[in-house]
């Protein structure tokens, strides 16, 4: 059985959260976190997270704190997703790069800023559901921090 680790981030941008809006022609769109698989060249989960933030949104992030781990058992590979909370220090879409940008099967993905509030998060169709539940439970505290 193989285990694949992913590093993902809920990004705080002052009084907003930053997610990725995903979608394919003819399908429903949804939001998810910035992040992806840990690559062999990544020193650790946080290094993978920083690389993914640059690739997907051209962003740099501050210190990251892990707040949730979700495990998806599969027939041949178990995926372990590590979710972090981090401040978004800057974002410049012209710095985006990586294999996702040129792959038509990836679909569209673009950063979306939403107010740091329960109603705004509830309206997102944030995936996966366990992440959405966790964010809804904690968004008020994150806003007060």
PDB file of N, CA and C in Angstrom, residues 31-130:
ATOM      1  N   UNK A  31     -15.112  25.244  -4.380  1.00  0.00           N
ATOM      2  CA  UNK A  31     -13.879  25.839  -3.871  1.00  0.00           C
ATOM      3  C   UNK A  31     -13.104  24.794  -3.087  1.00  0.00           C
ATOM      4  N   UNK A  32     -11.799  24.941  -3.115  1.00  0.00           N
ATOM      5  CA  UNK A  32     -10.914  24.062  -2.370  1.00  0.00           C
ATOM      6  C   UNK A  32      -9.717  24.897  -1.915  1.00  0.00           C
ATOM      7  N   UNK A  33      -8.813  24.269  -1.225  1.00  0.00           N
ATOM      8  CA  UNK A  33      -7.637  24.966  -0.725  1.00  0.00           C
ATOM      9  C   UNK A  33      -6.513  24.937  -1.746  1.00  0.00           C
ATOM     10  N   UNK A  34      -5.612  25.879  -1.620  1.00  0.00           N
ATOM     11  CA  UNK A  34      -4.363  25.867  -2.368  1.00  0.00           C
ATOM     12  C   UNK A  34      -3.535  24.708  -1.832  1.00  0.00           C
ATOM     13  N   UNK A  35      -2.880  23.975  -2.708  1.00  0.00           N
ATOM     14  CA  UNK A  35      -2.010  22.901  -2.249  1.00  0.00           C
ATOM     15  C   UNK A  35      -2.031  21.712  -3.168  1.00  0.00           C
ATOM     16  N   UNK A  36      -1.251  20.711  -2.819  1.00  0.00           N
ATOM     17  CA  UNK A  36      -1.171  19.514  -3.631  1.00  0.00           C
ATOM     18  C   UNK A  36      -0.183  18.522  -3.061  1.00  0.00           C
ATOM     19  N   UNK A  37       0.224  17.600  -3.908  1.00  0.00           N
ATOM     20  CA  UNK A  37       1.077  16.493  -3.473  1.00  0.00           C
ATOM     21  C   UNK A  37       2.466  16.946  -3.070  1.00  0.00           C
ATOM     22  N   UNK A  38       3.003  16.270  -2.064  1.00  0.00           N
ATOM     23  CA  UNK A  38       4.386  16.469  -1.662  1.00  0.00           C
ATOM     24  C   UNK A  38       5.260  15.773  -2.703  1.00  0.00           C
ATOM     25  N   UNK A  39       6.199  16.530  -3.268  1.00  0.00           N
ATOM     26  CA  UNK A  39       7.094  16.017  -4.309  1.00  0.00           C
ATOM     27  C   UNK A  39       8.396  15.530  -3.667  1.00  0.00           C
ATOM     28  N   UNK A  40       9.122  14.642  -4.361  1.00  0.00           N
ATOM     29  CA  UNK A  40      10.384  14.129  -3.796  1.00  0.00           C
ATOM     30  C   UNK A  40      11.383  15.232  -3.430  1.00  0.00           C
ATOM     31  N   UNK A  41      11.387  16.347  -4.130  1.00  0.00           N
ATOM     32  CA  UNK A  41      12.338  17.423  -3.846  1.00  0.00           C
ATOM     33  C   UNK A  41      11.935  18.332  -2.697  1.00  0.00           C
ATOM     34  N   UNK A  42      10.728  18.159  -2.156  1.00  0.00           N
ATOM     35  CA  UNK A  42      10.272  19.000  -1.049  1.00  0.00           C
ATOM     36  C   UNK A  42      10.899  18.524   0.256  1.00  0.00           C
ATOM     37  N   UNK A  43      11.449  19.455   1.022  1.00  0.00           N
ATOM     38  CA  UNK A  43      12.114  19.103   2.282  1.00  0.00           C
ATOM     39  C   UNK A  43      11.114  18.580   3.314  1.00  0.00           C
ATOM     40  N   UNK A  44       9.904  19.124   3.321  1.00  0.00           N
ATOM     41  CA  UNK A  44       8.888  18.716   4.286  1.00  0.00           C
ATOM     42  C   UNK A  44       7.529  19.219   3.807  1.00  0.00           C
ATOM     43  N   UNK A  45       6.503  19.017   4.632  1.00  0.00           N
ATOM     44  CA  UNK A  45       5.151  19.425   4.254  1.00  0.00           C
ATOM     45  C   UNK A  45       5.056  20.930   4.008  1.00  0.00           C
ATOM     46  N   UNK A  46       5.693  21.715   4.865  1.00  0.00           N
ATOM     47  CA  UNK A  46       5.606  23.166   4.708  1.00  0.00           C
ATOM     48  C   UNK A  46       6.321  23.624   3.438  1.00  0.00           C
ATOM     49  N   UNK A  47       7.419  22.998   3.081  1.00  0.00           N
ATOM     50  CA  UNK A  47       8.102  23.336   1.827  1.00  0.00           C
ATOM     51  C   UNK A  47       7.194  23.020   0.633  1.00  0.00           C
ATOM     52  N   UNK A  48       6.495  21.894   0.688  1.00  0.00           N
ATOM     53  CA  UNK A  48       5.558  21.544  -0.374  1.00  0.00           C
ATOM     54  C   UNK A  48       4.442  22.580  -0.457  1.00  0.00           C
ATOM     55  N   UNK A  49       3.958  23.000   0.690  1.00  0.00           N
ATOM     56  CA  UNK A  49       2.890  23.993   0.737  1.00  0.00           C
ATOM     57  C   UNK A  49       3.335  25.311   0.115  1.00  0.00           C
ATOM     58  N   UNK A  50       4.532  25.747   0.440  1.00  0.00           N
ATOM     59  CA  UNK A  50       5.061  27.003  -0.127  1.00  0.00           C
ATOM     60  C   UNK A  50       5.222  26.889  -1.648  1.00  0.00           C
ATOM     61  N   UNK A  51       5.714  25.755  -2.117  1.00  0.00           N
ATOM     62  CA  UNK A  51       5.876  25.541  -3.560  1.00  0.00           C
ATOM     63  C   UNK A  51       4.515  25.571  -4.247  1.00  0.00           C
ATOM     64  N   UNK A  52       3.539  24.872  -3.676  1.00  0.00           N
ATOM     65  CA  UNK A  52       2.204  24.824  -4.268  1.00  0.00           C
ATOM     66  C   UNK A  52       1.548  26.209  -4.300  1.00  0.00           C
ATOM     67  N   UNK A  53       1.723  26.997  -3.237  1.00  0.00           N
ATOM     68  CA  UNK A  53       1.148  28.352  -3.210  1.00  0.00           C
ATOM     69  C   UNK A  53       1.725  29.202  -4.345  1.00  0.00           C
ATOM     70  N   UNK A  54       3.016  29.064  -4.592  1.00  0.00           N
ATOM     71  CA  UNK A  54       3.630  29.824  -5.685  1.00  0.00           C
ATOM     72  C   UNK A  54       3.124  29.311  -7.030  1.00  0.00           C
ATOM     73  N   UNK A  55       3.082  27.989  -7.209  1.00  0.00           N
ATOM     74  CA  UNK A  55       2.633  27.427  -8.483  1.00  0.00           C
ATOM     75  C   UNK A  55       1.188  27.804  -8.799  1.00  0.00           C
ATOM     76  N   UNK A  56       0.310  27.702  -7.811  1.00  0.00           N
ATOM     77  CA  UNK A  56      -1.128  27.828  -8.085  1.00  0.00           C
ATOM     78  C   UNK A  56      -1.651  29.253  -8.062  1.00  0.00           C
ATOM     79  N   UNK A  57      -1.098  30.124  -7.194  1.00  0.00           N
ATOM     80  CA  UNK A  57      -1.617  31.496  -7.127  1.00  0.00           C
ATOM     81  C   UNK A  57      -0.513  32.553  -7.171  1.00  0.00           C
ATOM     82  N   UNK A  58       0.737  32.136  -7.372  1.00  0.00           N
ATOM     83  CA  UNK A  58       1.835  33.102  -7.357  1.00  0.00           C
ATOM     84  C   UNK A  58       1.966  33.748  -5.996  1.00  0.00           C
ATOM     85  N   UNK A  59       1.682  32.966  -4.934  1.00  0.00           N
ATOM     86  CA  UNK A  59       1.642  33.525  -3.590  1.00  0.00           C
ATOM     87  C   UNK A  59       2.784  33.095  -2.706  1.00  0.00           C
ATOM     88  N   UNK A  60       3.129  33.975  -1.769  1.00  0.00           N
ATOM     89  CA  UNK A  60       4.055  33.617  -0.699  1.00  0.00           C
ATOM     90  C   UNK A  60       3.263  33.669   0.603  1.00  0.00           C
ATOM     91  N   UNK A  61       3.612  32.771   1.521  1.00  0.00           N
ATOM     92  CA  UNK A  61       2.861  32.650   2.766  1.00  0.00           C
ATOM     93  C   UNK A  61       3.786  32.791   3.963  1.00  0.00           C
ATOM     94  N   UNK A  62       3.190  33.157   5.087  1.00  0.00           N
ATOM     95  CA  UNK A  62       3.911  33.236   6.351  1.00  0.00           C
ATOM     96  C   UNK A  62       3.986  31.863   6.989  1.00  0.00           C
ATOM     97  N   UNK A  63       4.326  31.820   8.282  1.00  0.00           N
ATOM     98  CA  UNK A  63       4.386  30.540   8.983  1.00  0.00           C
ATOM     99  C   UNK A  63       3.051  29.795   8.876  1.00  0.00           C
ATOM    100  N   UNK A  64       3.135  28.492   8.749  1.00  0.00           N
ATOM    101  CA  UNK A  64       1.946  27.668   8.577  1.00  0.00           C
ATOM    102  C   UNK A  64       1.761  26.761   9.784  1.00  0.00           C
ATOM    103  N   UNK A  65       0.511  26.643  10.244  1.00  0.00           N
ATOM    104  CA  UNK A  65       0.177  25.800  11.382  1.00  0.00           C
ATOM    105  C   UNK A  65      -0.815  24.733  10.938  1.00  0.00           C
ATOM    106  N   UNK A  66      -0.448  23.473  11.122  1.00  0.00           N
ATOM    107  CA  UNK A  66      -1.347  22.385  10.730  1.00  0.00           C
ATOM    108  C   UNK A  66      -2.528  22.338  11.689  1.00  0.00           C
ATOM    109  N   UNK A  67      -3.756  22.215  11.118  1.00  0.00           N
ATOM    110  CA  UNK A  67      -4.943  22.184  11.964  1.00  0.00           C
ATOM    111  C   UNK A  67      -5.854  20.989  11.707  1.00  0.00           C
ATOM    112  N   UNK A  68      -5.621  20.241  10.630  1.00  0.00           N
ATOM    113  CA  UNK A  68      -6.510  19.129  10.314  1.00  0.00           C
ATOM    114  C   UNK A  68      -5.768  18.154   9.410  1.00  0.00           C
ATOM    115  N   UNK A  69      -5.977  16.859   9.638  1.00  0.00           N
ATOM    116  CA  UNK A  69      -5.442  15.820   8.767  1.00  0.00           C
ATOM    117  C   UNK A  69      -6.596  14.903   8.378  1.00  0.00           C
ATOM    118  N   UNK A  70      -6.765  14.706   7.077  1.00  0.00           N
ATOM    119  CA  UNK A  70      -7.803  13.816   6.563  1.00  0.00           C
ATOM    120  C   UNK A  70      -7.130  12.689   5.794  1.00  0.00           C
ATOM    121  N   UNK A  71      -7.613  11.467   5.992  1.00  0.00           N
ATOM    122  CA  UNK A  71      -7.045  10.302   5.320  1.00  0.00           C
ATOM    123  C   UNK A  71      -8.111   9.658   4.447  1.00  0.00           C
ATOM    124  N   UNK A  72      -7.743   9.434   3.179  1.00  0.00           N
ATOM    125  CA  UNK A  72      -8.630   8.762   2.227  1.00  0.00           C
ATOM    126  C   UNK A  72      -7.990   7.445   1.826  1.00  0.00           C
ATOM    127  N   UNK A  73      -8.455   6.326   2.403  1.00  0.00           N
ATOM    128  CA  UNK A  73      -7.910   5.025   2.004  1.00  0.00           C
ATOM    129  C   UNK A  73      -8.337   4.696   0.572  1.00  0.00           C
ATOM    130  N   UNK A  74      -7.413   4.157  -0.195  1.00  0.00           N
ATOM    131  CA  UNK A  74      -7.715   3.733  -1.556  1.00  0.00           C
ATOM    132  C   UNK A  74      -7.298   2.293  -1.765  1.00  0.00           C
ATOM    133  N   UNK A  75      -7.668   1.749  -2.905  1.00  0.00           N
ATOM    134  CA  UNK A  75      -7.335   0.354  -3.205  1.00  0.00           C
ATOM    135  C   UNK A  75      -5.827   0.146  -3.279  1.00  0.00           C
ATOM    136  N   UNK A  76      -5.111   1.099  -3.895  1.00  0.00           N
ATOM    137  CA  UNK A  76      -3.662   0.955  -4.033  1.00  0.00           C
ATOM    138  C   UNK A  76      -2.886   2.065  -3.330  1.00  0.00           C
ATOM    139  N   UNK A  77      -3.536   3.227  -3.137  1.00  0.00           N
ATOM    140  CA  UNK A  77      -2.852   4.368  -2.529  1.00  0.00           C
ATOM    141  C   UNK A  77      -3.754   5.026  -1.501  1.00  0.00           C
ATOM    142  N   UNK A  78      -3.221   5.265  -0.324  1.00  0.00           N
ATOM    143  CA  UNK A  78      -3.915   6.037   0.700  1.00  0.00           C
ATOM    144  C   UNK A  78      -3.406   7.472   0.617  1.00  0.00           C
ATOM    145  N   UNK A  79      -4.335   8.423   0.545  1.00  0.00           N
ATOM    146  CA  UNK A  79      -3.970   9.834   0.464  1.00  0.00           C
ATOM    147  C   UNK A  79      -4.182  10.465   1.836  1.00  0.00           C
ATOM    148  N   UNK A  80      -3.125  11.098   2.345  1.00  0.00           N
ATOM    149  CA  UNK A  80      -3.185  11.804   3.622  1.00  0.00           C
ATOM    150  C   UNK A  80      -3.043  13.292   3.318  1.00  0.00           C
ATOM    151  N   UNK A  81      -4.119  14.049   3.605  1.00  0.00           N
ATOM    152  CA  UNK A  81      -4.111  15.485   3.338  1.00  0.00           C
ATOM    153  C   UNK A  81      -3.905  16.242   4.642  1.00  0.00           C
ATOM    154  N   UNK A  82      -2.848  17.065   4.655  1.00  0.00           N
ATOM    155  CA  UNK A  82      -2.487  17.874   5.811  1.00  0.00           C
ATOM    156  C   UNK A  82      -2.935  19.300   5.519  1.00  0.00           C
ATOM    157  N   UNK A  83      -3.841  19.827   6.338  1.00  0.00           N
ATOM    158  CA  UNK A  83      -4.361  21.179   6.144  1.00  0.00           C
ATOM    159  C   UNK A  83      -3.710  22.135   7.125  1.00  0.00           C
ATOM    160  N   UNK A  84      -3.266  23.265   6.598  1.00  0.00           N
ATOM    161  CA  UNK A  84      -2.574  24.285   7.369  1.00  0.00           C
ATOM    162  C   UNK A  84      -3.342  25.599   7.296  1.00  0.00           C
ATOM    163  N   UNK A  85      -3.128  26.441   8.276  1.00  0.00           N
ATOM    164  CA  UNK A  85      -3.606  27.815   8.271  1.00  0.00           C
ATOM    165  C   UNK A  85      -2.374  28.697   8.155  1.00  0.00           C
ATOM    166  N   UNK A  86      -2.392  29.646   7.205  1.00  0.00           N
ATOM    167  CA  UNK A  86      -1.235  30.515   7.000  1.00  0.00           C
ATOM    168  C   UNK A  86      -1.696  31.870   6.492  1.00  0.00           C
ATOM    169  N   UNK A  87      -0.929  32.895   6.821  1.00  0.00           N
ATOM    170  CA  UNK A  87      -1.183  34.226   6.270  1.00  0.00           C
ATOM    171  C   UNK A  87      -0.651  34.281   4.849  1.00  0.00           C
ATOM    172  N   UNK A  88      -1.445  34.849   3.958  1.00  0.00           N
ATOM    173  CA  UNK A  88      -0.997  35.109   2.593  1.00  0.00           C
ATOM    174  C   UNK A  88      -0.266  36.438   2.618  1.00  0.00           C
ATOM    175  N   UNK A  89       1.032  36.415   2.328  1.00  0.00           N
ATOM    176  CA  UNK A  89       1.835  37.634   2.393  1.00  0.00           C
ATOM    177  C   UNK A  89       1.698  38.455   1.120  1.00  0.00           C
ATOM    178  N   UNK A  90       1.663  37.775  -0.026  1.00  0.00           N
ATOM    179  CA  UNK A  90       1.427  38.462  -1.287  1.00  0.00           C
ATOM    180  C   UNK A  90       0.986  37.444  -2.324  1.00  0.00           C
ATOM    181  N   UNK A  91       0.375  37.966  -3.390  1.00  0.00           N
ATOM    182  CA  UNK A  91      -0.110  37.109  -4.467  1.00  0.00           C
ATOM    183  C   UNK A  91       0.024  37.894  -5.770  1.00  0.00           C
ATOM    184  N   UNK A  92       0.671  37.276  -6.751  1.00  0.00           N
ATOM    185  CA  UNK A  92       0.850  37.873  -8.065  1.00  0.00           C
ATOM    186  C   UNK A  92       0.618  36.769  -9.086  1.00  0.00           C
ATOM    187  N   UNK A  93      -0.535  36.802  -9.746  1.00  0.00           N
ATOM    188  CA  UNK A  93      -0.900  35.713 -10.653  1.00  0.00           C
ATOM    189  C   UNK A  93       0.078  35.553 -11.807  1.00  0.00           C
ATOM    190  N   UNK A  94       0.867  36.584 -12.112  1.00  0.00           N
ATOM    191  CA  UNK A  94       1.859  36.447 -13.192  1.00  0.00           C
ATOM    192  C   UNK A  94       2.994  35.502 -12.799  1.00  0.00           C
ATOM    193  N   UNK A  95       3.123  35.188 -11.501  1.00  0.00           N
ATOM    194  CA  UNK A  95       4.173  34.255 -11.042  1.00  0.00           C
ATOM    195  C   UNK A  95       3.688  32.806 -11.042  1.00  0.00           C
ATOM    196  N   UNK A  96       2.424  32.575 -11.348  1.00  0.00           N
ATOM    197  CA  UNK A  96       1.906  31.198 -11.355  1.00  0.00           C
ATOM    198  C   UNK A  96       2.665  30.361 -12.383  1.00  0.00           C
ATOM    199  N   UNK A  97       2.894  29.107 -12.034  1.00  0.00           N
ATOM    200  CA  UNK A  97       3.548  28.177 -12.951  1.00  0.00           C
ATOM    201  C   UNK A  97       3.230  26.766 -12.468  1.00  0.00           C
ATOM    202  N   UNK A  98       3.624  25.792 -13.212  1.00  0.00           N
ATOM    203  CA  UNK A  98       3.389  24.412 -12.782  1.00  0.00           C
ATOM    204  C   UNK A  98       2.579  23.654 -13.810  1.00  0.00           C
ATOM    205  N   UNK A  99       2.540  22.348 -13.661  1.00  0.00           N
ATOM    206  CA  UNK A  99       1.913  21.492 -14.666  1.00  0.00           C
ATOM    207  C   UNK A  99       0.411  21.720 -14.818  1.00  0.00           C
ATOM    208  N   UNK A 100      -0.268  22.176 -13.738  1.00  0.00           N
ATOM    209  CA  UNK A 100      -1.716  22.354 -13.807  1.00  0.00           C
ATOM    210  C   UNK A 100      -2.121  23.392 -14.839  1.00  0.00           C
ATOM    211  N   UNK A 101      -1.302  24.433 -14.998  1.00  0.00           N
ATOM    212  CA  UNK A 101      -1.686  25.555 -15.857  1.00  0.00           C
ATOM    213  C   UNK A 101      -1.817  25.171 -17.318  1.00  0.00           C
ATOM    214  N   UNK A 102      -1.022  24.209 -17.785  1.00  0.00           N
ATOM    215  CA  UNK A 102      -1.062  23.825 -19.190  1.00  0.00           C
ATOM    216  C   UNK A 102      -1.863  22.574 -19.479  1.00  0.00           C
ATOM    217  N   UNK A 103      -2.473  21.981 -18.470  1.00  0.00           N
ATOM    218  CA  UNK A 103      -3.181  20.716 -18.637  1.00  0.00           C
ATOM    219  C   UNK A 103      -4.676  20.964 -18.781  1.00  0.00           C
ATOM    220  N   UNK A 104      -5.245  20.714 -19.978  1.00  0.00           N
ATOM    221  CA  UNK A 104      -6.673  20.982 -20.168  1.00  0.00           C
ATOM    222  C   UNK A 104      -7.569  20.109 -19.292  1.00  0.00           C
ATOM    223  N   UNK A 105      -7.088  18.963 -18.826  1.00  0.00           N
ATOM    224  CA  UNK A 105      -7.889  18.095 -17.963  1.00  0.00           C
ATOM    225  C   UNK A 105      -7.996  18.629 -16.531  1.00  0.00           C
ATOM    226  N   UNK A 106      -7.169  19.604 -16.195  1.00  0.00           N
ATOM    227  CA  UNK A 106      -7.197  20.168 -14.854  1.00  0.00           C
ATOM    228  C   UNK A 106      -8.443  21.028 -14.655  1.00  0.00           C
ATOM    229  N   UNK A 107      -8.970  21.585 -15.730  1.00  0.00           N
ATOM    230  CA  UNK A 107     -10.094  22.508 -15.602  1.00  0.00           C
ATOM    231  C   UNK A 107      -9.598  23.876 -15.179  1.00  0.00           C
ATOM    232  N   UNK A 108     -10.533  24.749 -14.948  1.00  0.00           N
ATOM    233  CA  UNK A 108     -10.178  26.108 -14.552  1.00  0.00           C
ATOM    234  C   UNK A 108      -9.980  26.172 -13.050  1.00  0.00           C
ATOM    235  N   UNK A 109      -8.997  26.942 -12.634  1.00  0.00           N
ATOM    236  CA  UNK A 109      -8.881  27.242 -11.216  1.00  0.00           C
ATOM    237  C   UNK A 109      -8.331  28.646 -11.055  1.00  0.00           C
ATOM    238  N   UNK A 110      -8.976  29.382 -10.150  1.00  0.00           N
ATOM    239  CA  UNK A 110      -8.596  30.775  -9.927  1.00  0.00           C
ATOM    240  C   UNK A 110      -8.775  31.089  -8.450  1.00  0.00           C
ATOM    241  N   UNK A 111      -7.917  31.947  -7.918  1.00  0.00           N
ATOM    242  CA  UNK A 111      -8.078  32.318  -6.519  1.00  0.00           C
ATOM    243  C   UNK A 111      -9.357  33.123  -6.320  1.00  0.00           C
ATOM    244  N   UNK A 112      -9.971  32.916  -5.179  1.00  0.00           N
ATOM    245  CA  UNK A 112     -11.164  33.675  -4.811  1.00  0.00           C
ATOM    246  C   UNK A 112     -10.998  34.123  -3.363  1.00  0.00           C
ATOM    247  N   UNK A 113     -11.286  35.420  -3.134  1.00  0.00           N
ATOM    248  CA  UNK A 113     -11.218  35.981  -1.779  1.00  0.00           C
ATOM    249  C   UNK A 113     -12.634  36.075  -1.241  1.00  0.00           C
ATOM    250  N   UNK A 114     -12.837  35.562  -0.038  1.00  0.00           N
ATOM    251  CA  UNK A 114     -14.154  35.624   0.584  1.00  0.00           C
ATOM    252  C   UNK A 114     -14.015  36.238   1.976  1.00  0.00           C
ATOM    253  N   UNK A 115     -15.032  36.981   2.394  1.00  0.00           N
ATOM    254  CA  UNK A 115     -14.964  37.560   3.741  1.00  0.00           C
ATOM    255  C   UNK A 115     -14.781  36.470   4.801  1.00  0.00           C
ATOM    256  N   UNK A 116     -14.099  36.844   5.838  1.00  0.00           N
ATOM    257  CA  UNK A 116     -13.809  35.938   6.955  1.00  0.00           C
ATOM    258  C   UNK A 116     -15.056  35.853   7.831  1.00  0.00           C
ATOM    259  N   UNK A 117     -16.078  35.121   7.318  1.00  0.00           N
ATOM    260  CA  UNK A 117     -17.346  35.010   8.045  1.00  0.00           C
ATOM    261  C   UNK A 117     -18.012  33.673   7.734  1.00  0.00           C
ATOM    262  N   UNK A 118     -18.830  33.208   8.662  1.00  0.00           N
ATOM    263  CA  UNK A 118     -19.542  31.942   8.465  1.00  0.00           C
ATOM    264  C   UNK A 118     -20.448  31.975   7.243  1.00  0.00           C
ATOM    265  N   UNK A 119     -21.271  33.029   7.037  1.00  0.00           N
ATOM    266  CA  UNK A 119     -22.150  33.021   5.858  1.00  0.00           C
ATOM    267  C   UNK A 119     -21.365  32.965   4.536  1.00  0.00           C
ATOM    268  N   UNK A 120     -20.245  33.674   4.454  1.00  0.00           N
ATOM    269  CA  UNK A 120     -19.454  33.665   3.219  1.00  0.00           C
ATOM    270  C   UNK A 120     -18.856  32.286   2.959  1.00  0.00           C
ATOM    271  N   UNK A 121     -18.347  31.642   4.000  1.00  0.00           N
ATOM    272  CA  UNK A 121     -17.768  30.306   3.846  1.00  0.00           C
ATOM    273  C   UNK A 121     -18.862  29.294   3.514  1.00  0.00           C
ATOM    274  N   UNK A 122     -20.017  29.406   4.157  1.00  0.00           N
ATOM    275  CA  UNK A 122     -21.114  28.469   3.915  1.00  0.00           C
ATOM    276  C   UNK A 122     -21.595  28.526   2.466  1.00  0.00           C
ATOM    277  N   UNK A 123     -21.454  29.669   1.814  1.00  0.00           N
ATOM    278  CA  UNK A 123     -21.936  29.845   0.440  1.00  0.00           C
ATOM    279  C   UNK A 123     -20.960  29.327  -0.623  1.00  0.00           C
ATOM    280  N   UNK A 124     -19.793  28.843  -0.219  1.00  0.00           N
ATOM    281  CA  UNK A 124     -18.721  28.515  -1.167  1.00  0.00           C
ATOM    282  C   UNK A 124     -18.830  27.170  -1.884  1.00  0.00           C
ATOM    283  N   UNK A 125     -19.508  26.205  -1.343  1.00  0.00           N
ATOM    284  CA  UNK A 125     -19.383  24.817  -1.787  1.00  0.00           C
ATOM    285  C   UNK A 125     -17.924  24.380  -1.614  1.00  0.00           C
ATOM    286  N   UNK A 126     -17.412  24.574  -0.399  1.00  0.00           N
ATOM    287  CA  UNK A 126     -16.031  24.234  -0.067  1.00  0.00           C
ATOM    288  C   UNK A 126     -15.902  22.727   0.064  1.00  0.00           C
ATOM    289  N   UNK A 127     -14.899  22.175  -0.593  1.00  0.00           N
ATOM    290  CA  UNK A 127     -14.655  20.731  -0.604  1.00  0.00           C
ATOM    291  C   UNK A 127     -13.274  20.427  -0.051  1.00  0.00           C
ATOM    292  N   UNK A 128     -13.088  19.312   0.616  1.00  0.00           N
ATOM    293  CA  UNK A 128     -14.069  18.292   0.951  1.00  0.00           C
ATOM    294  C   UNK A 128     -14.963  18.735   2.109  1.00  0.00           C
ATOM    295  N   UNK A 129     -16.100  18.040   2.299  1.00  0.00           N
ATOM    296  CA  UNK A 129     -17.048  18.427   3.339  1.00  0.00           C
ATOM    297  C   UNK A 129     -16.445  18.485   4.746  1.00  0.00           C
ATOM    298  N   UNK A 130     -15.534  17.585   5.076  1.00  0.00           N
ATOM    299  CA  UNK A 130     -14.930  17.603   6.423  1.00  0.00           C
ATOM    300  C   UNK A 130     -14.123  18.883   6.636  1.00  0.00           C
TER     301      UNK A 130
END
